[in-house]
PDB file of C-alpha atoms in Angstrom:
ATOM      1  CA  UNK Y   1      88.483  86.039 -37.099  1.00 52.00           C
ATOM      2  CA  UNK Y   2      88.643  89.659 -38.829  1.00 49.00           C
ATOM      3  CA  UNK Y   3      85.969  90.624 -36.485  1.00 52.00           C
ATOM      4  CA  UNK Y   4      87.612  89.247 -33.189  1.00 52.00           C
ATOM      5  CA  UNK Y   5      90.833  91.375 -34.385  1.00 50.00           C
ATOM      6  CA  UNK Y   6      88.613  94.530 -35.113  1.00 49.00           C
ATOM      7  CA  UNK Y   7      87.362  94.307 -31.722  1.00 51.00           C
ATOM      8  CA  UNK Y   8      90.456  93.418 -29.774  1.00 54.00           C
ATOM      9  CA  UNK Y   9      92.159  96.436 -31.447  1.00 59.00           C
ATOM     10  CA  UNK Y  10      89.302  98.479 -30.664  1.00 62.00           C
ATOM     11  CA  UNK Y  11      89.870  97.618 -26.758  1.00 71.00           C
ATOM     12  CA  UNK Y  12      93.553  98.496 -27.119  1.00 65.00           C
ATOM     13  CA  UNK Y  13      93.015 101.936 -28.761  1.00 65.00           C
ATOM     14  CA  UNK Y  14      90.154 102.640 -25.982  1.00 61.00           C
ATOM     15  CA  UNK Y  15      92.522 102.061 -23.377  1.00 64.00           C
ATOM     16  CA  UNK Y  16      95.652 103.763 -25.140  1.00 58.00           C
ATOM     17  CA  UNK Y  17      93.389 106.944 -25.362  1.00 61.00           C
ATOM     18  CA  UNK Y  18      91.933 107.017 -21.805  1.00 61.00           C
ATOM     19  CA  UNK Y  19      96.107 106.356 -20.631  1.00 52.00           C
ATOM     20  CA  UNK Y  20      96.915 109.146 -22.293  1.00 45.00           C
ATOM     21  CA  UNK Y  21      94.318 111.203 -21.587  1.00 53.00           C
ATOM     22  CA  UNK Y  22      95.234 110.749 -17.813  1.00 49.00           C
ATOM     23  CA  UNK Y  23      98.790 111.324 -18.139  1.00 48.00           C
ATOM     24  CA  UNK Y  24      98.381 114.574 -20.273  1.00 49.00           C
ATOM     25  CA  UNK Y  25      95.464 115.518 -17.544  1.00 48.00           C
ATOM     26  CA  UNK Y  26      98.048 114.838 -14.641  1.00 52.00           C
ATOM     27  CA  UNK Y  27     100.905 116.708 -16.245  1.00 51.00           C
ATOM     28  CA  UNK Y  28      98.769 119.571 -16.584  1.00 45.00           C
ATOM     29  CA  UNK Y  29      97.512 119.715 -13.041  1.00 52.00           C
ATOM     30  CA  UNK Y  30     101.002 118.634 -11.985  1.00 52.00           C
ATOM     31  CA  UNK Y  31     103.041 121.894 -13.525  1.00 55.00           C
ATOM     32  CA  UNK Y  32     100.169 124.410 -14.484  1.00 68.00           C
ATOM     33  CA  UNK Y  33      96.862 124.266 -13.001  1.00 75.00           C
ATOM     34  CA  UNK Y  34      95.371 122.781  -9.725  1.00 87.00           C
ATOM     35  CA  UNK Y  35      91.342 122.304  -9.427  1.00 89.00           C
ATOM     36  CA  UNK Y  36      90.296 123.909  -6.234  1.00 91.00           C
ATOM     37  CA  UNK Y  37      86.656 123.759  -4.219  1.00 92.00           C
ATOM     38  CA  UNK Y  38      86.696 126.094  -1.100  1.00 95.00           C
ATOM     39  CA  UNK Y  39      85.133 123.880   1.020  1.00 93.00           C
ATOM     40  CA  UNK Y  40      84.712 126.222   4.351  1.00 94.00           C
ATOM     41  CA  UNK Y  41      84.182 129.541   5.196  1.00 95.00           C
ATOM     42  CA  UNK Y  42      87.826 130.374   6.296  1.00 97.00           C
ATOM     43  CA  UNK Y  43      88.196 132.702   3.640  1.00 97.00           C
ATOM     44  CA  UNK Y  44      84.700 135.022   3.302  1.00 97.00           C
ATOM     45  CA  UNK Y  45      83.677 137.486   2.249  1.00 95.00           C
ATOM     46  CA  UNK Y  46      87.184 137.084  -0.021  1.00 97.00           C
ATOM     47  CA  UNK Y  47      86.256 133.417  -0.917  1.00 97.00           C
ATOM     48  CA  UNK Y  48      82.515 131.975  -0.535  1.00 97.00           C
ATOM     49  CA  UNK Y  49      82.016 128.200   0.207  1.00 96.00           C
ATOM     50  CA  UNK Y  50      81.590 126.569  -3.225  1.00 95.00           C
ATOM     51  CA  UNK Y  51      83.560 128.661  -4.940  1.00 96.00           C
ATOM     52  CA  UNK Y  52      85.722 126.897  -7.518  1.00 95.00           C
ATOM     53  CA  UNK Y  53      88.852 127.933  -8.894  1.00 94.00           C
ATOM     54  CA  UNK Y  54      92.663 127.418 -10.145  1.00 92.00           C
ATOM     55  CA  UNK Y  55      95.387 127.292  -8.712  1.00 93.00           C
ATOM     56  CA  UNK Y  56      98.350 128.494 -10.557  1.00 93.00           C
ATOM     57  CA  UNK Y  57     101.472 126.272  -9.835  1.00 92.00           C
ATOM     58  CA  UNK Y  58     104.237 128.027 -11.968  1.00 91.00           C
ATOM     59  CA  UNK Y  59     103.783 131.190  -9.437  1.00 93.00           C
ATOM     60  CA  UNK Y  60     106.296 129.851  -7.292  1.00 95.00           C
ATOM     61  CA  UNK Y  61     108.150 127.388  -9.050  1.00 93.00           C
ATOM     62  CA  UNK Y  62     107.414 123.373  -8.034  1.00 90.00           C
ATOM     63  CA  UNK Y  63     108.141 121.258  -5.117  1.00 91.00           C
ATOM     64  CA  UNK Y  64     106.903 117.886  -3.809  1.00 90.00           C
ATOM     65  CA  UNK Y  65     103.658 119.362  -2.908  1.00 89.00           C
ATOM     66  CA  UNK Y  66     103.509 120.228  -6.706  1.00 87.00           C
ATOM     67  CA  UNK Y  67     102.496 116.744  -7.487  1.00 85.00           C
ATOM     68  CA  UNK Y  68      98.623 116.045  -6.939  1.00 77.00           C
ATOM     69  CA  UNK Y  69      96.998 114.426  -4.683  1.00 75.00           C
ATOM     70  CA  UNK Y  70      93.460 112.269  -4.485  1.00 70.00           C
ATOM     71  CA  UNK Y  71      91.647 112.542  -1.032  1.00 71.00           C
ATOM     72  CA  UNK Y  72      87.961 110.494  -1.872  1.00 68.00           C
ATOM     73  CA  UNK Y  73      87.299 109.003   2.130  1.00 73.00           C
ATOM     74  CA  UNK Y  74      83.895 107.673   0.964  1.00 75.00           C
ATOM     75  CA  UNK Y  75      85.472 104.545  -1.515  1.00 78.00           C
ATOM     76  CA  UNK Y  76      88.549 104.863   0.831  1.00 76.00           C
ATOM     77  CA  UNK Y  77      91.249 106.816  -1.763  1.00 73.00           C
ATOM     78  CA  UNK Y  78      93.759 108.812   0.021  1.00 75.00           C
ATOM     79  CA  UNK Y  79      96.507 109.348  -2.032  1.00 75.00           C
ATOM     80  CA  UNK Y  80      98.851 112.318  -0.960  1.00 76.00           C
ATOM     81  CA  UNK Y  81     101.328 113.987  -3.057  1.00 78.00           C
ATOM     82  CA  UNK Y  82     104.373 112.605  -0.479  1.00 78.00           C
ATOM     83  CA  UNK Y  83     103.225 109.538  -1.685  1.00 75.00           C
ATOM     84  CA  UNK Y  84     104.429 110.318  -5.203  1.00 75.00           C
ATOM     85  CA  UNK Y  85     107.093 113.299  -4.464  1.00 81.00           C
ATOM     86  CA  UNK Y  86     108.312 112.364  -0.704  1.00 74.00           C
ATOM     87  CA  UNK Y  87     111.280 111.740  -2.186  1.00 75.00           C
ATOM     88  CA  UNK Y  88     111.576 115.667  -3.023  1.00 73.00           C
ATOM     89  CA  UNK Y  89     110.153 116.337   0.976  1.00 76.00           C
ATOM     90  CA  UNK Y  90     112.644 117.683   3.441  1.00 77.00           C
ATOM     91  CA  UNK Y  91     115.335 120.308   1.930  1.00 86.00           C
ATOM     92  CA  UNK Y  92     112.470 123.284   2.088  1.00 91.00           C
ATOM     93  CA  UNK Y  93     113.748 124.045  -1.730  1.00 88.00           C
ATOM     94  CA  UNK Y  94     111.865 124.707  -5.200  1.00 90.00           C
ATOM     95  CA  UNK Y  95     112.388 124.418  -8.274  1.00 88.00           C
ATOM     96  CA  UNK Y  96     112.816 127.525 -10.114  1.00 87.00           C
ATOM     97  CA  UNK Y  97     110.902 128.933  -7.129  1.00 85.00           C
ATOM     98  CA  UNK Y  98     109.985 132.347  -6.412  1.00 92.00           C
ATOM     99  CA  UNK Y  99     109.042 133.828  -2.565  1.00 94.00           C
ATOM    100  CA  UNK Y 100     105.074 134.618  -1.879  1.00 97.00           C
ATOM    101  CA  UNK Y 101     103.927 138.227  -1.556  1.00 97.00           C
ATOM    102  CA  UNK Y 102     102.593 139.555   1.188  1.00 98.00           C
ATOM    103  CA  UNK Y 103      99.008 139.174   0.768  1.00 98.00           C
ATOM    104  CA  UNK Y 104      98.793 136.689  -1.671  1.00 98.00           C
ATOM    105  CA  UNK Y 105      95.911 134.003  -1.511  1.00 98.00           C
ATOM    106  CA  UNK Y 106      97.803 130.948  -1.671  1.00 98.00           C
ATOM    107  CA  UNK Y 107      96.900 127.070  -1.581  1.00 96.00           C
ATOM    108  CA  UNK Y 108      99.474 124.814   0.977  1.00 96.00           C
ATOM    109  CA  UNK Y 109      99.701 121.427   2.109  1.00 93.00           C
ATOM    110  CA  UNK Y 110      99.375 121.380   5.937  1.00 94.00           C
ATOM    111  CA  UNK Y 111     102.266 120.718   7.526  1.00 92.00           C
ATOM    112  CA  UNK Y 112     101.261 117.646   9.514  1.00 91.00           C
ATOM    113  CA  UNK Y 113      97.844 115.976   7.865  1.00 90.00           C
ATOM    114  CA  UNK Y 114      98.748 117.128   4.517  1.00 88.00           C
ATOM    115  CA  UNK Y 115      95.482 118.647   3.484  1.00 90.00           C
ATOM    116  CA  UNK Y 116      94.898 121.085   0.822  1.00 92.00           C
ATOM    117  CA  UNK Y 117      94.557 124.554   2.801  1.00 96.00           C
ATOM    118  CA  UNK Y 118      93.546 128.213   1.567  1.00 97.00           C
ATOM    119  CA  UNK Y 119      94.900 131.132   3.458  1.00 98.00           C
ATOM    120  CA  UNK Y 120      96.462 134.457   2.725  1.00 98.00           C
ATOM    121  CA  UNK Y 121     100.149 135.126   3.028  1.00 98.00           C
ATOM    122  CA  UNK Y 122     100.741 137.556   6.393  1.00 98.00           C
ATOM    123  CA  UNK Y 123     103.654 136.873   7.741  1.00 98.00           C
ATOM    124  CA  UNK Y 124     107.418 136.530   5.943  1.00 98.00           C
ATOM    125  CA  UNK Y 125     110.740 135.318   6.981  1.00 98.00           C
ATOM    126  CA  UNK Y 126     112.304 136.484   9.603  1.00 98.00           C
ATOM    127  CA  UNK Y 127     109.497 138.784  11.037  1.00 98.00           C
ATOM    128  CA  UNK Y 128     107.123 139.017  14.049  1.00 98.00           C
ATOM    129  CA  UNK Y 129     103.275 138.749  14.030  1.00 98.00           C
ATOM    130  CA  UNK Y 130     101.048 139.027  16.615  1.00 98.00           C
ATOM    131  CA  UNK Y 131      97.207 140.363  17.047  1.00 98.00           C
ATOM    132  CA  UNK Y 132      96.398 142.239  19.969  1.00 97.00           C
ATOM    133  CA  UNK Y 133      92.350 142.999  20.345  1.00 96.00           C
ATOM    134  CA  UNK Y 134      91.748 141.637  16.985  1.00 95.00           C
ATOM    135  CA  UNK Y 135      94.416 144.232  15.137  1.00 97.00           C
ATOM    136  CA  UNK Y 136      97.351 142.612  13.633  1.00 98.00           C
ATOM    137  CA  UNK Y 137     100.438 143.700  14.064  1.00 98.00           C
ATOM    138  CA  UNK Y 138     104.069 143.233  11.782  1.00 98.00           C
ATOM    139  CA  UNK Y 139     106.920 143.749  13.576  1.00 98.00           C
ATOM    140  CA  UNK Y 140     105.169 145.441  16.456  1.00 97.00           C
ATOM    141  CA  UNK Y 141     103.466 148.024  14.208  1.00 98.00           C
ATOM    142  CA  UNK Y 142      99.768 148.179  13.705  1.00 98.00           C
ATOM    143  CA  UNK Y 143      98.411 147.455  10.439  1.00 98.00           C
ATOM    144  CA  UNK Y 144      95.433 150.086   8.888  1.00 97.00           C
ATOM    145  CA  UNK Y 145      92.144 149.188   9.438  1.00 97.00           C
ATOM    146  CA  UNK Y 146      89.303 151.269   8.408  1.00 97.00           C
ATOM    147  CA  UNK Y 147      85.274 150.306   9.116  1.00 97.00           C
ATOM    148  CA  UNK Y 148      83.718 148.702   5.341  1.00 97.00           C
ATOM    149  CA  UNK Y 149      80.284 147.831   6.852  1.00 97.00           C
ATOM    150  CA  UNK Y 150      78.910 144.681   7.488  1.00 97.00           C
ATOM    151  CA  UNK Y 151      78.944 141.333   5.972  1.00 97.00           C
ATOM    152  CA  UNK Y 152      75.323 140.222   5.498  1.00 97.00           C
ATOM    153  CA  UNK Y 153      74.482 136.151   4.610  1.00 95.00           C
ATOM    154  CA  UNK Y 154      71.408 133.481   4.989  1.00 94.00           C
ATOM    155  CA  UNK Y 155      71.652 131.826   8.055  1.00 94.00           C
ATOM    156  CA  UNK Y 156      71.587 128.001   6.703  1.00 93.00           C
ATOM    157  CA  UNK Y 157      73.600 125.361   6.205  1.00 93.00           C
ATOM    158  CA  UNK Y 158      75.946 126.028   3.074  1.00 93.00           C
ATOM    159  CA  UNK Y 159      78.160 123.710   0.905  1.00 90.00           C
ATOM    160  CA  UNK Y 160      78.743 120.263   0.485  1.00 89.00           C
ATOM    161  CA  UNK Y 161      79.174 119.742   4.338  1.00 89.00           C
ATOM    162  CA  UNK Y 162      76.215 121.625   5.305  1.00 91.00           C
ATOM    163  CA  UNK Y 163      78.608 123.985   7.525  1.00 93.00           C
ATOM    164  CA  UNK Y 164      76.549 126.684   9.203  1.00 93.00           C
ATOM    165  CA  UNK Y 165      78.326 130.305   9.400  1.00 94.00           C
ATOM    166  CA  UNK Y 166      78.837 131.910  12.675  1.00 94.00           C
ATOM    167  CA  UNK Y 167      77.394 135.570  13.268  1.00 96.00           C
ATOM    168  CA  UNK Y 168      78.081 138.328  14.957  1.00 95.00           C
ATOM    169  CA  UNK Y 169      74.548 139.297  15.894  1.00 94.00           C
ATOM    170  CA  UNK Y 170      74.325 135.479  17.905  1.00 87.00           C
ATOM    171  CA  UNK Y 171      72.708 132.497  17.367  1.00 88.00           C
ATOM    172  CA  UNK Y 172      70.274 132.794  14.338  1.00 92.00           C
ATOM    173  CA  UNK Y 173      68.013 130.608  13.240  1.00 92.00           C
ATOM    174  CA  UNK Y 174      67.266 129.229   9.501  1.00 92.00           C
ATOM    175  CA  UNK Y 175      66.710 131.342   6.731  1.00 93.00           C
ATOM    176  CA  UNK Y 176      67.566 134.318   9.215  1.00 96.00           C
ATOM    177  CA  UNK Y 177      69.757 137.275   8.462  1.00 97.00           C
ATOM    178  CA  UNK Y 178      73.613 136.389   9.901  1.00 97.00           C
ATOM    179  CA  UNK Y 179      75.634 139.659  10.202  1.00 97.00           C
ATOM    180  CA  UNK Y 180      79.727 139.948  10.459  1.00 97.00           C
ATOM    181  CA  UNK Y 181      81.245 142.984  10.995  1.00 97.00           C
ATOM    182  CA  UNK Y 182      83.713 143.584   8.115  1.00 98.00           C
ATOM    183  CA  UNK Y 183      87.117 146.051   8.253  1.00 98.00           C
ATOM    184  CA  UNK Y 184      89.277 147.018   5.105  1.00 98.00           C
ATOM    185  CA  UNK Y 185      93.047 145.835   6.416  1.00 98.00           C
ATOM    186  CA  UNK Y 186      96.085 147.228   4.245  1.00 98.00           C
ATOM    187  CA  UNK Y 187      99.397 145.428   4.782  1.00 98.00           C
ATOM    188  CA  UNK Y 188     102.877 147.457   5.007  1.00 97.00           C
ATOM    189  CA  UNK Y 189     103.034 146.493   1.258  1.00 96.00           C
ATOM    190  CA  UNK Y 190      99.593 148.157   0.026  1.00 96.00           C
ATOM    191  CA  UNK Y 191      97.644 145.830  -0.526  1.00 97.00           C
ATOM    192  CA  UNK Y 192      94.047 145.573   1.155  1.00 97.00           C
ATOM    193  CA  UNK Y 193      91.571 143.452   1.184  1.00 98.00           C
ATOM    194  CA  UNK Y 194      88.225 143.034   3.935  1.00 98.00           C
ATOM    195  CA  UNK Y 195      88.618 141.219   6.877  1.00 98.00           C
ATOM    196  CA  UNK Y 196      85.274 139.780   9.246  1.00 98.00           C
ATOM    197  CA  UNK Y 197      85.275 139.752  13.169  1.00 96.00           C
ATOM    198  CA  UNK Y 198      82.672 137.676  14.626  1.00 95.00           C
ATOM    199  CA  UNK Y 199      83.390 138.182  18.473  1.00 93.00           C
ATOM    200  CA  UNK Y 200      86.070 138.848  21.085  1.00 92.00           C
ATOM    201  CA  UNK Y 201      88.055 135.289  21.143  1.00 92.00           C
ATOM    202  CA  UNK Y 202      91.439 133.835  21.605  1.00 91.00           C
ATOM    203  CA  UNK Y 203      92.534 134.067  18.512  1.00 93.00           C
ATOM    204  CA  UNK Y 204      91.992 137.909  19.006  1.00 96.00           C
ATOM    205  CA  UNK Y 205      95.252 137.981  21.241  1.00 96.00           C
ATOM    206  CA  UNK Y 206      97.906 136.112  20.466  1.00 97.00           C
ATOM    207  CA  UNK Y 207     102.035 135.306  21.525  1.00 97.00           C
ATOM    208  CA  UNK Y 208     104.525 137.318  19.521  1.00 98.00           C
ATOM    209  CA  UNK Y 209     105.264 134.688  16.797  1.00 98.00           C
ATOM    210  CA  UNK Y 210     108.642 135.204  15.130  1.00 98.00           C
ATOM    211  CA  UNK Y 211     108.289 133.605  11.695  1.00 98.00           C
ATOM    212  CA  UNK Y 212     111.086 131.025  10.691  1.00 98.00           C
ATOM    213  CA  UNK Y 213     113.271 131.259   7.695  1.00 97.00           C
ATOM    214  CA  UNK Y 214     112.036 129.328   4.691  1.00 96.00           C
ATOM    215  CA  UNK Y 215     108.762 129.358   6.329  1.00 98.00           C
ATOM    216  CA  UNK Y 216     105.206 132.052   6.198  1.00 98.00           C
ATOM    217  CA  UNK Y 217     102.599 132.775   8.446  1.00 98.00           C
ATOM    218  CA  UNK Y 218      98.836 132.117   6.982  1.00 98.00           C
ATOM    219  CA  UNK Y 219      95.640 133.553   7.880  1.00 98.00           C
ATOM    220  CA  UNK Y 220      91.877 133.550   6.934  1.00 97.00           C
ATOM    221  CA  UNK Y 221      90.345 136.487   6.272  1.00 98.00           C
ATOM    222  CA  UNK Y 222      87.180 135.232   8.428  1.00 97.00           C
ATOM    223  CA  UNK Y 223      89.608 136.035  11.365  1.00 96.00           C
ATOM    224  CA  UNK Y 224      87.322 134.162  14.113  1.00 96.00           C
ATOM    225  CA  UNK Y 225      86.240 131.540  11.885  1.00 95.00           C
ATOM    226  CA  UNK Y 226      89.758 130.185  10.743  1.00 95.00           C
ATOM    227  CA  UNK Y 227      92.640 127.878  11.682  1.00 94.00           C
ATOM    228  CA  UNK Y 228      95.159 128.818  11.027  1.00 96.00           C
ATOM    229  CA  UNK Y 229      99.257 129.877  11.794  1.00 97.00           C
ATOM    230  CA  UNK Y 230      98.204 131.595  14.892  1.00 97.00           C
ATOM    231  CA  UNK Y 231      97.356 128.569  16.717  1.00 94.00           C
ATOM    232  CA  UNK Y 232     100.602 125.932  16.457  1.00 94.00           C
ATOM    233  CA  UNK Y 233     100.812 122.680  15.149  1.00 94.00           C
ATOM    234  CA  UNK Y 234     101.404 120.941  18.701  1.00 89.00           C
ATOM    235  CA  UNK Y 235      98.254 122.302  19.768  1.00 89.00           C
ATOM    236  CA  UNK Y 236      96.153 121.158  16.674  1.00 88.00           C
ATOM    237  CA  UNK Y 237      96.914 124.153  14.459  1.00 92.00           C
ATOM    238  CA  UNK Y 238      98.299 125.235  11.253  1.00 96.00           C
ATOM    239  CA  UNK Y 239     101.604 126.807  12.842  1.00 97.00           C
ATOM    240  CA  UNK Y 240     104.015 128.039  10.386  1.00 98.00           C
ATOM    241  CA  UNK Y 241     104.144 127.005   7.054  1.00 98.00           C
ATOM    242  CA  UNK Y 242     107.395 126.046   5.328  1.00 97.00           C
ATOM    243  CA  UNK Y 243     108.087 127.263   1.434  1.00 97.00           C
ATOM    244  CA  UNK Y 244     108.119 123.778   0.124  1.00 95.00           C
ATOM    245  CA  UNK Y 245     104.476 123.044   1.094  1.00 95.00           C
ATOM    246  CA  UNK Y 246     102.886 125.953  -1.008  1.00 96.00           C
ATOM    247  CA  UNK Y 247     101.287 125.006  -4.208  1.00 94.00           C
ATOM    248  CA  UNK Y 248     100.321 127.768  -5.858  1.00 95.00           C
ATOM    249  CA  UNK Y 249      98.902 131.371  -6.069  1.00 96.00           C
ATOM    250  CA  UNK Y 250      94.511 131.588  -6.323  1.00 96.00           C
ATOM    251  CA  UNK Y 251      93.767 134.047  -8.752  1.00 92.00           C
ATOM    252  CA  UNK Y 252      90.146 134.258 -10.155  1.00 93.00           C
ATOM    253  CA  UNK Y 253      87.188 132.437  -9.336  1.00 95.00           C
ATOM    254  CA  UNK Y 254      85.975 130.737 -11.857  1.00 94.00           C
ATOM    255  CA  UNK Y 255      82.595 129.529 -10.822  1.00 94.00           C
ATOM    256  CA  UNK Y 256      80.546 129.904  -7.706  1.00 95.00           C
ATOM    257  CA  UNK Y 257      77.289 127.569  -6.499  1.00 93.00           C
ATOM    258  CA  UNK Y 258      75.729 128.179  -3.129  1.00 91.00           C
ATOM    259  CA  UNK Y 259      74.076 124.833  -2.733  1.00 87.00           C
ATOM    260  CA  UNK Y 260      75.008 121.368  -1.811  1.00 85.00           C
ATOM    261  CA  UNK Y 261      76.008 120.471  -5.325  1.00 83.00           C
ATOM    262  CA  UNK Y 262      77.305 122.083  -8.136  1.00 81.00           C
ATOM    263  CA  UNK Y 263      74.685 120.668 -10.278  1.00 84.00           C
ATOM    264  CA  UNK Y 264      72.467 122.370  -8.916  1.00 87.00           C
ATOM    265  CA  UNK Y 265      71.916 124.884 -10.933  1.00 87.00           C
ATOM    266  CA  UNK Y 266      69.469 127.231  -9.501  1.00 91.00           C
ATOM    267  CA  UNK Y 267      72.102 128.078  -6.709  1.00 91.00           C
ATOM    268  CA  UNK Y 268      74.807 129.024  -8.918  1.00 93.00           C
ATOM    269  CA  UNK Y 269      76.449 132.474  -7.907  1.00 93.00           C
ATOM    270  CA  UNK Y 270      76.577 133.983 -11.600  1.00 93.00           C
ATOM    271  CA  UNK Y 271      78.109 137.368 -10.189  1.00 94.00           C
ATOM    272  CA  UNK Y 272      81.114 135.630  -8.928  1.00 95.00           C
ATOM    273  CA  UNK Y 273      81.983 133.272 -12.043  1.00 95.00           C
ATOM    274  CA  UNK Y 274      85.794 134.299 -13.331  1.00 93.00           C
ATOM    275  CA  UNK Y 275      85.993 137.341 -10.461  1.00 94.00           C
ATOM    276  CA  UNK Y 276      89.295 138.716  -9.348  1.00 94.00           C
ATOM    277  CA  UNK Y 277      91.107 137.265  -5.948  1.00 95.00           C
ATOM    278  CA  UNK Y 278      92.254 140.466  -4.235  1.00 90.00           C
TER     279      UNK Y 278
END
C-alpha cells in the first residue's frame, strides 16, 4: 500500500512540476522574451533564413498580440494569440506602451491572417511614403542611398522550406553564385542599414501612401523579395500596420544555421551567433 502511495505521489509531483514549468515558460515569453526563426528571406542581408533570435516584448509595452501564439499545421495546432487576448483586440492601445523608431526591426502580427511577420519600421503616423524607381521617399523627400557592393549567396534551396533566393544576375542554377545588388539607405533619423534590389518591379513604384494614426508602414530590406505595407491588405498584402499588433523590437541574433535543420550542425553560421540587429 506504501508503495502504491509512493508512486501515486510521484505522478502528482511529475505533473505539478511540468504545470509549472509551462506556466513560468509562458509568462516569460508572454511579458519578456519571444522565440523567433526567420523563416524567409524578406529581411537579407540584415536577417539570413535560419537565423534565430528574441524578441524583446517590454520595448513597447504589451497588447493582445503580447500573448503567444502556437502555429504547428502538421498535427493541426493553430492557436493565435486573439484566441487568448481578443478580448484586449480593437482599441489600438498598449499597455505602458512606447511608439517604434524609425528603423527599428520589429516582429507584428499581420493584420488579417495573424502571422508572425519581420519587417523594419519606415513609415510613422501621419506621414507619406512612396518609392519611385526603387528610392524611397518620406514625405516627398528622397532618402540617401549610397552603392555598398553586392550581396553574394549559394544558389540552393535554403531553410526549412527549401525557399530558393532570387538573383539579380537571372536564373542560376544549383550550387551557382546568386548576386544582389546591395545600397546603404539612411533614414531622416540617421540610422542606416543595406538594402538589396533584385530587378525593376512593381513594388519599385508605388501610390503615395499616407500612413494612418496609430498605425506604421513595414518593409523588408530585400526590397523585391518582400511583402509587405506597400502592397494593401485588399489586394493580398501587408498594408498598414496598426500599434496594437507589434510585438516586440529584434535585437541580436542569437544563433544562425544555414541548413534544413538546426541540428544540423555542420551548417551552423558561427559568425552570426549573438550579432547586432542594425
Amino acid at each position: 500500500m506504501a508503495s502504491t502511495k509512493k508512486a501515486g505521489g510521484g505522478i502528482v509531483e511529475t505533473i505539478k512540476t511540468i504545470f509549472y514549468a509551462l506556466l513560468i515558460a509562458g509568462v516569460f515569453r508572454t511579458l519578456f522574451f519571444q522565440p523567433f526563426w526567420i523563416p524567409s528571406g524578406s529581411m537579407k542581408d540584415t536577417l539570413l533564413i535560419g537565423d534565430f533570435l528574441f524578441v524583446n516584448k517590454m520595448a513597447y509595452g504589451y497588447s493582445y498580440a503580447s500573448c503567444p501564439s502556437l502555429y504547428l499545421p502538421g498535427i493541426g495546432i493553430d492557436i493565435d494569440a486573439s484566441d487568448i487576448c481578443g478580448f484586449l483586440d480593437g482599441d489600438n492601445t498598449r499597455l505602458f506602451g512606447s511608439a517604434p523608431e524609425r528603423g527599428d526591426v520589429v516582429v507584428f502580427r499581420h493584420p488579417v491572417t495573424g502571422r508572425d511577420f519581420i519587417k523594419r519600421v519606415i513609415g510613422l503616423p501621419g506621414e507619406t511614403i512612396q518609392m519611385r524607381e526603387g528610392v524611397l521617399h518620406i514625405d516627398g523627400e528622397p532618402v540617401e542611398l549610397t552603392d555598398a557592393g553586392t550581396f553574394e549567396e549559394t544558389a540552393e534551396p535554403q531553410g526549412p522550406q527549401r525557399l530558393r533566393p532570387r538573383c539579380a544576375n537571372g536564373p542560376v542554377g544549383d550550387g551557382g553564385l546568386c548576386v544582389k545588388e546591395r545600397q546603404t539607405e539612411t533614414l531622416p533619423n540617421g540610422v542606416s542599414h543595406d538594402v538589396l534590389n533584385i530587378a525593376n518591379q512593381g513594388s519599385d513604384n508605388t501610390p503615395v501612401y499616407t500612413v494612418p494614426e496609430g498605425n506604421y508602414f513595414m518593409m523588408g530590406d530585400n526590397r523585391d523579395n518582400s511583402s509587405d505595407s506597400r502592397v494593401p491588405q485588399v489586394a493580398g498584402g501587408v498594408g498598414f500596420v496598426p500599434y496594437e499588433n507589434i510585438v516586440g523590437r529584434a535585437t541580436r541574433v542569437m544563433f544562425s544555421s544555414a541548413g534544413s535543420s538546426m541540428l544540423f550542425f555542420w551548417t551552423w553560421r558561427s559568425d552570426r551567433f549573438f550579432e547586432k540587429i542594425e
